[in-house]
Short mmCIF file of C-alpha atoms in Angstrom, two decimals:
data_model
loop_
_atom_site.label_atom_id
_atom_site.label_comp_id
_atom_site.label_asym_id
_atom_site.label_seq_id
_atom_site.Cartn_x
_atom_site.Cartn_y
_atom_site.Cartn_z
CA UNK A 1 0.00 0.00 0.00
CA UNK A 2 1.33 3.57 -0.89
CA UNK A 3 1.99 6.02 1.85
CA UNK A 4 0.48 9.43 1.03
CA UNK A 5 1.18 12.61 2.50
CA UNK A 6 -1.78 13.76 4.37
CA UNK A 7 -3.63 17.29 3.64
CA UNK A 8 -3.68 20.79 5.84
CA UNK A 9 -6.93 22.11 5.45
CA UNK A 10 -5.88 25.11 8.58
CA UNK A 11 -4.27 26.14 11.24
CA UNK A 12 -4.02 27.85 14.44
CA UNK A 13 -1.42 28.92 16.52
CA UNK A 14 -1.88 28.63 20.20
CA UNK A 15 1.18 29.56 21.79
CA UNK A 16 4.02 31.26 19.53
CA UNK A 17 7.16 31.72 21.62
CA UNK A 18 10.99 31.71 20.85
CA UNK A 19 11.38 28.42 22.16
CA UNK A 20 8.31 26.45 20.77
CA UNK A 21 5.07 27.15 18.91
CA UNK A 22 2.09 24.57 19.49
CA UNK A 23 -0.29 24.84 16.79
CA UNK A 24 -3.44 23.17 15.47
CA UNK A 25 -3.91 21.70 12.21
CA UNK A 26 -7.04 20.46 10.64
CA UNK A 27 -6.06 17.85 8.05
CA UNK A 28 -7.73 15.66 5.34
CA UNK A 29 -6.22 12.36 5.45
CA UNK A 30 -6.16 9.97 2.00
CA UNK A 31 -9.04 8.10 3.19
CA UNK A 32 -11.05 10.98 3.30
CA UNK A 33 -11.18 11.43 6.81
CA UNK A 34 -10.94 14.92 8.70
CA UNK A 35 -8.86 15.32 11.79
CA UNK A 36 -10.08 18.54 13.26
CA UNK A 37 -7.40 18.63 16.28
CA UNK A 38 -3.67 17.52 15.26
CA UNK A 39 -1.53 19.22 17.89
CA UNK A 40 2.31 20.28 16.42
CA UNK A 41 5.12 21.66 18.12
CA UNK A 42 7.34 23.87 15.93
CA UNK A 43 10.76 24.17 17.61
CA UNK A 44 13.63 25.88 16.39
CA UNK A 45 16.27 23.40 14.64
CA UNK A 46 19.31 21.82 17.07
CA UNK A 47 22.45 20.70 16.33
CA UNK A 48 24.61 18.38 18.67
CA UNK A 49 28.15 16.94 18.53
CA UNK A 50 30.42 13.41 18.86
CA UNK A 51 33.42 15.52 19.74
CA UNK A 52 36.51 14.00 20.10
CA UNK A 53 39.27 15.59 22.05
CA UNK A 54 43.34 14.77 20.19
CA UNK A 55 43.71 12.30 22.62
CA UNK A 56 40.41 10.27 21.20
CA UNK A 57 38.36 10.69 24.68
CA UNK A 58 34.69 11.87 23.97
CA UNK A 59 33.50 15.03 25.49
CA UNK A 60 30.23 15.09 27.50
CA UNK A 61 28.75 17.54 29.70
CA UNK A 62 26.68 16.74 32.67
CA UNK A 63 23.70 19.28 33.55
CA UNK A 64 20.42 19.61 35.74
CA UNK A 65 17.06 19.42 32.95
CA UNK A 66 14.02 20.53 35.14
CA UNK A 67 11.47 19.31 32.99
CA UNK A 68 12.79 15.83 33.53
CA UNK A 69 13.84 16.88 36.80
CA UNK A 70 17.49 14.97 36.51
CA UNK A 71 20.90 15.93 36.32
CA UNK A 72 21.67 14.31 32.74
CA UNK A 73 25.04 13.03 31.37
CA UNK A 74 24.79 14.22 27.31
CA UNK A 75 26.76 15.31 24.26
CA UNK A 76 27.62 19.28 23.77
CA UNK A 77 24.97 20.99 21.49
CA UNK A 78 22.07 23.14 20.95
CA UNK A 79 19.62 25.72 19.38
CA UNK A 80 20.77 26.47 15.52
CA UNK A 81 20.35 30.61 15.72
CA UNK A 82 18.09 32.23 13.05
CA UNK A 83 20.21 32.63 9.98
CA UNK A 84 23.00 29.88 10.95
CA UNK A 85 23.61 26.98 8.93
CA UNK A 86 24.02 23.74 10.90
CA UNK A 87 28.29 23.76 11.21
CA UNK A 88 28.23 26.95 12.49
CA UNK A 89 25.87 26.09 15.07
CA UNK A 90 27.95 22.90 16.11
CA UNK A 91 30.75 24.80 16.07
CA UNK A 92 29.19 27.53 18.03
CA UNK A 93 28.27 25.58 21.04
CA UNK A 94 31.42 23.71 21.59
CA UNK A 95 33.17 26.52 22.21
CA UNK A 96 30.12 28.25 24.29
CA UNK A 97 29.67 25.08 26.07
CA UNK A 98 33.19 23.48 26.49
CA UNK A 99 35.91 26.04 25.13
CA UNK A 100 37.00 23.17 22.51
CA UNK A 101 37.96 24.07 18.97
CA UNK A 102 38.36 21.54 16.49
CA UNK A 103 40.32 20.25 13.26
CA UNK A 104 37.83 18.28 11.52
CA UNK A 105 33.57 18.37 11.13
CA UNK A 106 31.34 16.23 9.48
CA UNK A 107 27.40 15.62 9.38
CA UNK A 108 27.11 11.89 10.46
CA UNK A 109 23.56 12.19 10.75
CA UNK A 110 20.39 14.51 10.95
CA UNK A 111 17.30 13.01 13.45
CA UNK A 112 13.72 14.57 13.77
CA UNK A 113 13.05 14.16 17.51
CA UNK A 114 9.56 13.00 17.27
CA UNK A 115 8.43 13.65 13.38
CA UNK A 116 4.78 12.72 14.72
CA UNK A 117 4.20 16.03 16.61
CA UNK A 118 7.47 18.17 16.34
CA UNK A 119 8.55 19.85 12.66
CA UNK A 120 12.45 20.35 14.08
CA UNK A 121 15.53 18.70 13.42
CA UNK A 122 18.59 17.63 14.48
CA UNK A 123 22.24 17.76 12.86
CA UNK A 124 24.42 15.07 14.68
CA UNK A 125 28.53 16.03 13.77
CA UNK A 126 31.57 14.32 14.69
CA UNK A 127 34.34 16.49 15.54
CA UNK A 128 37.64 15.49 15.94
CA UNK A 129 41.21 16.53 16.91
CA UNK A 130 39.74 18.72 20.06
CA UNK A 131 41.94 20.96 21.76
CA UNK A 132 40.92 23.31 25.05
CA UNK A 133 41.40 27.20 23.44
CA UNK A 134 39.26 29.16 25.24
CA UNK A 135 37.02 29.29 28.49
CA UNK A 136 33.62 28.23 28.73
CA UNK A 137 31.12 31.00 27.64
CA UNK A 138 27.54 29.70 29.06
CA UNK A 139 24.16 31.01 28.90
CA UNK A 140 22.65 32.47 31.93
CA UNK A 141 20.41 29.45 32.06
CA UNK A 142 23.27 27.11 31.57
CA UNK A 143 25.02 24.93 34.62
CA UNK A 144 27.26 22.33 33.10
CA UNK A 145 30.55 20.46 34.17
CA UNK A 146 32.37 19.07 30.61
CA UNK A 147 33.54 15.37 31.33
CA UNK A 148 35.68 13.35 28.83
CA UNK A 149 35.58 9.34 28.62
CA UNK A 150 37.19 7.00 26.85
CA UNK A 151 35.10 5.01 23.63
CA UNK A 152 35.29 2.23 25.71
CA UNK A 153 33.97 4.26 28.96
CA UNK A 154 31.08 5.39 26.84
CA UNK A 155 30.12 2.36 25.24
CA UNK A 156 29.43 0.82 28.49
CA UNK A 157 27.12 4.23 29.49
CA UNK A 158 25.26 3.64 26.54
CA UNK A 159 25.12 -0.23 27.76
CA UNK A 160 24.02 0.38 31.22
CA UNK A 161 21.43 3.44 29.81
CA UNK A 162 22.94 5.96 31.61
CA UNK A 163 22.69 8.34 28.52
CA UNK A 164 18.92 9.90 29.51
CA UNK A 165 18.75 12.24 26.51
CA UNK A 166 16.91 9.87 23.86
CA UNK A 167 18.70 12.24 20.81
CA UNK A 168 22.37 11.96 22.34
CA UNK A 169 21.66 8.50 22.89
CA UNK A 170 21.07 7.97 19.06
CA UNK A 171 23.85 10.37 17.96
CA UNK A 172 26.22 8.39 20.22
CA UNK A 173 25.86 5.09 18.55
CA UNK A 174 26.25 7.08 14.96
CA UNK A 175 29.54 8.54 16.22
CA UNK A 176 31.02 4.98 17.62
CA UNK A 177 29.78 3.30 13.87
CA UNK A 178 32.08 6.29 12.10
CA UNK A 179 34.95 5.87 14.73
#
């Protein structure tokens, strides 16, 4: 049977912040029938990273996420700005986040986070040949202690789920097929 893309009849924004925009779309599907309340998130684009430092440990940064309400071992990354293309971005928050520059970048994989409700993605690099240059340059939202670990030390995170963060979970086991 053929998969066909379903119709947007309207929609409605609800909320429209910087962060996230929930709408509501009315949509035909190919059987004909009309689903009067399909709720979708639009968040910005994000962008996250495999970095490897020149001694081939993987940085991580630990931080507090209150919606969760945990204190979550992940991979550096976040919001693409408006007008930045994806290596930028990468590039961006490493050095925000961990005060890492790199020698080499490449997109080893680009996710939607949940393509049923959300319209974002995002770009998974692997950076390598990491050296410290600079200090860390946070947001004022942002708490975060940078970690490194060996491949083998994060292979047995991912083994014993200690990697919360269902996206850096995914973009972990990308990076360790390219390595």
């Amino acid at each position: 049977m053929e998969i066909l893309k379903w119709q947007k009849l309207a929609s409605k924004y609800l909320v429209r912040e910087k962060w996230a925009t929930l709408r509501v779309d009315t949509c035909k599907l190919p059987n004909g029938t009309v689903k009067d309340d399909y709720y979708v998130l639009e968040y910005p684009n994000w962008v996250n990273a495999i970095a490897l430092t020149k001694e081939n440990k993987i940085i991580m940064v630990r931080q507090y996420r209150f919606a969760a309400e945990i204190v979550s071992l992940e991979i550096p990354g976040g919001v693409i700005d408006d007008g930045e293309d994806p290596e930028t971005a990468i590039k961006r928050e490493l050095l925000e986040e961990t005060g890492y520059s790199f020698e080499t970048c490449e997109l080893i994989a680009t996710l939607y986070p949940n393509p049923a409700t959300s319209t974002n993605r995002t770009f998974t690099y692997l950076l390598t040949g990491g050296t410290k240059t600079h200090e860390q340059h946070l947001d004022e939202h942002e708490i975060l202690n940078v970690e490194e670990y060996t491949i083998e030390e994060v292979k047995q995170l991912l083994a014993d789920n200690k990697i919360d963060q269902a996206l850096h979970a995914a973009a972990l086991f990308y990076g360790l097929m390219k390595i």
